[in-house]
């Protein structure tokens, strides 16, 4: 959601900025814009739609010169998708340009005040209010004006600001939304995430909330919005260029689906010893005494991460015998939740920046919960907010539709549940057995991935249908929800996921001739019950696509199509059952001609509540 890249140095920065913002396209956006300073004047170009439209405009005008500049992709919050609302926004007096990620909550009050002072607005955005406010408070020093303006603002922001009167200066700041400063040799590249920086430098400063950084070609200075100097630490970005490039794949989603075995091998590396039945999670070690006393686990997330959290609930109850709940972080946050003693709140998030999950995490912490993170992005806001945690280690996820992060989250939650279970009641042998099985998952995933052509063929048979059901029970009820989410996100087919038993309580009314119903029907405790649910669908003309355990020939009598997954204990089965559904969703989107990596209206990291 919204991407920012800014540059200060000695090179003409248009191409650097465009290359950088393209690396952030995956975050989701609907318009873009570029501002540079040239001969003390601002040049601003904006376009609706893809960054390619902005590039066309830049080419038509013969390029945009300047060695200081900023670029932005906007995901509309305040005001429609128009060129007027696209960033950068400028003030009407000083010559200030601002790009912004986040939401200025008190923008309406500030706007009224600024209008009373005679400022004229040309957009409906909260960001233009910020530009005007900085201009209003400008007294010859951009850094002070930005600090003063941010003291007036409530809400979340990552901003980058330039000004005609200080043509060599860039000022950036953050609260709530991510921003980092890449420190190169005589040049600086600021960006919302490392993907836009890594081709220039691997050294970066991660801004903390309320940090303001003034950057010129000669150096930089970090302070707070109250002008208290801050000493920063330079981090090494652990990102390889090839991780954020497509290679031989057609889409990032496809690449990430196929990367899952490798990703999970990384997730597991050094974290368990099956022979000794031991799980070794460095991120929990310091809190072991406290965590062993856990009386309740509350798992929080949104979207795909919520589905992983739902599976986590089953895992913690089943393997660690701890009462657990999982819920939408956004609902938890605002319903006056009860946090008893020895409650552990776990934030599940790929990005570590999702505003709803972050807000819920802070709420749980304020109410006395021990907080843990199951997060992919190292150093992200949630990773820094939590008391303890375990990183996914699945590498950067670029595809908007989350795939490898989901299996990483489920795998980490499995290890956490075993880590706790083993410290409470579980014997070394039982734990060791499950760990051995967990270790087979990457190879078994590879087997499933080798059936891609077959999954494609099955998808072709149903791709014209506009309504699908995804059904599962127990551990695979959340997996069914995830299957439905994948399909709707990128193919825009209406799909519902639910517990297979729930279908007869209403959704069964939807079933008509040929309606596809994907059943997760692997061998497990509720296999017979799932078979009955399959019969109910078939009796009404629905077409069943079953995900079944290898060797189950019986199922062929009940399902039109079968996709087999290798045998695995039920508690680990979501890690395998999700894969054919990811592949189906991918093929459905491609067959329907959609842009898989840039699905309409979606953002990769949703930094507004
Ligand atoms: C957005 C994305 C989803 C993702 C959700 C949670 O809605 O489009 O794919 O599952 O946010 O993101 P997180 O980064 O917290 O896992």
PDB file of N, CA, C and O in Angstrom, residues 264-293:
ATOM      1  N   UNK A 264      10.466 -23.365   3.194  1.00  0.00           N
ATOM      2  CA  UNK A 264      10.251 -24.083   4.455  1.00  0.00           C
ATOM      3  C   UNK A 264      11.534 -24.737   4.966  1.00  0.00           C
ATOM      4  O   UNK A 264      11.756 -24.818   6.171  1.00  0.00           O
ATOM      5  N   UNK A 265      12.384 -25.165   4.050  1.00  0.00           N
ATOM      6  CA  UNK A 265      13.672 -25.729   4.517  1.00  0.00           C
ATOM      7  C   UNK A 265      14.429 -24.650   5.296  1.00  0.00           C
ATOM      8  O   UNK A 265      15.063 -24.921   6.298  1.00  0.00           O
ATOM      9  N   UNK A 266      14.321 -23.413   4.823  1.00  0.00           N
ATOM     10  CA  UNK A 266      14.941 -22.288   5.540  1.00  0.00           C
ATOM     11  C   UNK A 266      14.276 -22.041   6.879  1.00  0.00           C
ATOM     12  O   UNK A 266      14.932 -21.749   7.869  1.00  0.00           O
ATOM     13  N   UNK A 267      12.943 -22.123   6.874  1.00  0.00           N
ATOM     14  CA  UNK A 267      12.195 -21.905   8.117  1.00  0.00           C
ATOM     15  C   UNK A 267      12.630 -22.915   9.175  1.00  0.00           C
ATOM     16  O   UNK A 267      12.743 -22.596  10.350  1.00  0.00           O
ATOM     17  N   UNK A 268      12.878 -24.149   8.737  1.00  0.00           N
ATOM     18  CA  UNK A 268      13.187 -25.230   9.681  1.00  0.00           C
ATOM     19  C   UNK A 268      14.655 -25.250  10.115  1.00  0.00           C
ATOM     20  O   UNK A 268      14.966 -25.744  11.190  1.00  0.00           O
ATOM     21  N   UNK A 269      15.535 -24.725   9.228  1.00  0.00           N
ATOM     22  CA  UNK A 269      16.975 -24.942   9.429  1.00  0.00           C
ATOM     23  C   UNK A 269      17.437 -24.610  10.864  1.00  0.00           C
ATOM     24  O   UNK A 269      17.227 -23.510  11.351  1.00  0.00           O
ATOM     25  N   UNK A 270      18.003 -25.590  11.530  1.00  0.00           N
ATOM     26  CA  UNK A 270      18.579 -25.380  12.866  1.00  0.00           C
ATOM     27  C   UNK A 270      17.553 -25.189  13.969  1.00  0.00           C
ATOM     28  O   UNK A 270      17.908 -24.852  15.092  1.00  0.00           O
ATOM     29  N   UNK A 271      16.274 -25.393  13.643  1.00  0.00           N
ATOM     30  CA  UNK A 271      15.278 -25.071  14.652  1.00  0.00           C
ATOM     31  C   UNK A 271      14.682 -26.300  15.352  1.00  0.00           C
ATOM     32  O   UNK A 271      13.867 -26.150  16.233  1.00  0.00           O
ATOM     33  N   UNK A 272      15.034 -27.488  14.893  1.00  0.00           N
ATOM     34  CA  UNK A 272      14.606 -28.647  15.673  1.00  0.00           C
ATOM     35  C   UNK A 272      15.544 -29.831  15.498  1.00  0.00           C
ATOM     36  O   UNK A 272      16.304 -29.899  14.531  1.00  0.00           O
ATOM     37  N   UNK A 273      15.462 -30.735  16.475  1.00  0.00           N
ATOM     38  CA  UNK A 273      16.244 -31.959  16.441  1.00  0.00           C
ATOM     39  C   UNK A 273      15.262 -33.102  16.682  1.00  0.00           C
ATOM     40  O   UNK A 273      14.810 -33.316  17.807  1.00  0.00           O
ATOM     41  N   UNK A 274      14.903 -33.806  15.613  1.00  0.00           N
ATOM     42  CA  UNK A 274      13.862 -34.840  15.715  1.00  0.00           C
ATOM     43  C   UNK A 274      14.299 -35.989  16.629  1.00  0.00           C
ATOM     44  O   UNK A 274      13.486 -36.510  17.392  1.00  0.00           O
ATOM     45  N   UNK A 275      15.584 -36.353  16.552  1.00  0.00           N
ATOM     46  CA  UNK A 275      16.029 -37.494  17.352  1.00  0.00           C
ATOM     47  C   UNK A 275      15.853 -37.236  18.848  1.00  0.00           C
ATOM     48  O   UNK A 275      15.485 -38.127  19.602  1.00  0.00           O
ATOM     49  N   UNK A 276      16.101 -35.998  19.231  1.00  0.00           N
ATOM     50  CA  UNK A 276      15.972 -35.673  20.658  1.00  0.00           C
ATOM     51  C   UNK A 276      14.585 -35.123  20.992  1.00  0.00           C
ATOM     52  O   UNK A 276      14.294 -34.800  22.138  1.00  0.00           O
ATOM     53  N   UNK A 277      13.733 -34.955  19.976  1.00  0.00           N
ATOM     54  CA  UNK A 277      12.402 -34.401  20.202  1.00  0.00           C
ATOM     55  C   UNK A 277      12.469 -32.983  20.770  1.00  0.00           C
ATOM     56  O   UNK A 277      11.748 -32.634  21.685  1.00  0.00           O
ATOM     57  N   UNK A 278      13.381 -32.174  20.199  1.00  0.00           N
ATOM     58  CA  UNK A 278      13.609 -30.836  20.738  1.00  0.00           C
ATOM     59  C   UNK A 278      13.371 -29.765  19.686  1.00  0.00           C
ATOM     60  O   UNK A 278      13.784 -29.921  18.544  1.00  0.00           O
ATOM     61  N   UNK A 279      12.686 -28.702  20.106  1.00  0.00           N
ATOM     62  CA  UNK A 279      12.506 -27.553  19.216  1.00  0.00           C
ATOM     63  C   UNK A 279      13.365 -26.428  19.783  1.00  0.00           C
ATOM     64  O   UNK A 279      13.350 -26.168  20.981  1.00  0.00           O
ATOM     65  N   UNK A 280      14.134 -25.784  18.895  1.00  0.00           N
ATOM     66  CA  UNK A 280      15.069 -24.751  19.371  1.00  0.00           C
ATOM     67  C   UNK A 280      14.674 -23.426  18.715  1.00  0.00           C
ATOM     68  O   UNK A 280      14.918 -23.220  17.519  1.00  0.00           O
ATOM     69  N   UNK A 281      14.000 -22.569  19.456  1.00  0.00           N
ATOM     70  CA  UNK A 281      13.569 -21.297  18.889  1.00  0.00           C
ATOM     71  C   UNK A 281      14.234 -20.163  19.672  1.00  0.00           C
ATOM     72  O   UNK A 281      13.787 -19.791  20.766  1.00  0.00           O
ATOM     73  N   UNK A 282      15.316 -19.635  19.099  1.00  0.00           N
ATOM     74  CA  UNK A 282      16.110 -18.607  19.772  1.00  0.00           C
ATOM     75  C   UNK A 282      15.275 -17.407  20.199  1.00  0.00           C
ATOM     76  O   UNK A 282      15.493 -16.833  21.259  1.00  0.00           O
ATOM     77  N   UNK A 283      14.292 -17.077  19.386  1.00  0.00           N
ATOM     78  CA  UNK A 283      13.470 -15.887  19.653  1.00  0.00           C
ATOM     79  C   UNK A 283      12.552 -16.042  20.855  1.00  0.00           C
ATOM     80  O   UNK A 283      11.963 -15.069  21.319  1.00  0.00           O
ATOM     81  N   UNK A 284      12.402 -17.258  21.368  1.00  0.00           N
ATOM     82  CA  UNK A 284      11.540 -17.469  22.537  1.00  0.00           C
ATOM     83  C   UNK A 284      12.361 -17.752  23.797  1.00  0.00           C
ATOM     84  O   UNK A 284      11.849 -17.671  24.914  1.00  0.00           O
ATOM     85  N   UNK A 285      13.648 -18.085  23.602  1.00  0.00           N
ATOM     86  CA  UNK A 285      14.473 -18.599  24.699  1.00  0.00           C
ATOM     87  C   UNK A 285      14.462 -17.682  25.927  1.00  0.00           C
ATOM     88  O   UNK A 285      14.285 -18.162  27.053  1.00  0.00           O
ATOM     89  N   UNK A 286      14.585 -16.378  25.715  1.00  0.00           N
ATOM     90  CA  UNK A 286      14.666 -15.453  26.859  1.00  0.00           C
ATOM     91  C   UNK A 286      13.375 -15.403  27.661  1.00  0.00           C
ATOM     92  O   UNK A 286      13.358 -14.886  28.774  1.00  0.00           O
ATOM     93  N   UNK A 287      12.280 -15.860  27.072  1.00  0.00           N
ATOM     94  CA  UNK A 287      10.985 -15.758  27.752  1.00  0.00           C
ATOM     95  C   UNK A 287      10.439 -17.123  28.141  1.00  0.00           C
ATOM     96  O   UNK A 287       9.267 -17.244  28.489  1.00  0.00           O
ATOM     97  N   UNK A 288      11.299 -18.146  28.079  1.00  0.00           N
ATOM     98  CA  UNK A 288      10.823 -19.525  28.272  1.00  0.00           C
ATOM     99  C   UNK A 288      10.042 -19.687  29.574  1.00  0.00           C
ATOM    100  O   UNK A 288       8.948 -20.267  29.588  1.00  0.00           O
ATOM    101  N   UNK A 289      10.568 -19.144  30.683  1.00  0.00           N
ATOM    102  CA  UNK A 289       9.925 -19.343  31.990  1.00  0.00           C
ATOM    103  C   UNK A 289       8.520 -18.768  31.999  1.00  0.00           C
ATOM    104  O   UNK A 289       7.581 -19.365  32.530  1.00  0.00           O
ATOM    105  N   UNK A 290       8.391 -17.613  31.408  1.00  0.00           N
ATOM    106  CA  UNK A 290       7.103 -16.912  31.356  1.00  0.00           C
ATOM    107  C   UNK A 290       6.137 -17.663  30.423  1.00  0.00           C
ATOM    108  O   UNK A 290       4.981 -17.897  30.739  1.00  0.00           O
ATOM    109  N   UNK A 291       6.658 -18.077  29.266  1.00  0.00           N
ATOM    110  CA  UNK A 291       5.786 -18.676  28.249  1.00  0.00           C
ATOM    111  C   UNK A 291       5.259 -20.045  28.674  1.00  0.00           C
ATOM    112  O   UNK A 291       4.136 -20.425  28.331  1.00  0.00           O
ATOM    113  N   UNK A 292       6.033 -20.761  29.436  1.00  0.00           N
ATOM    114  CA  UNK A 292       5.611 -22.077  29.889  1.00  0.00           C
ATOM    115  C   UNK A 292       4.352 -21.974  30.762  1.00  0.00           C
ATOM    116  O   UNK A 292       3.532 -22.890  30.823  1.00  0.00           O
ATOM    117  N   UNK A 293       4.170 -20.821  31.393  1.00  0.00           N
ATOM    118  CA  UNK A 293       2.995 -20.636  32.263  1.00  0.00           C
ATOM    119  C   UNK A 293       1.762 -20.174  31.497  1.00  0.00           C
ATOM    120  O   UNK A 293       0.728 -19.864  32.093  1.00  0.00           O
TER     121      UNK A 293
END
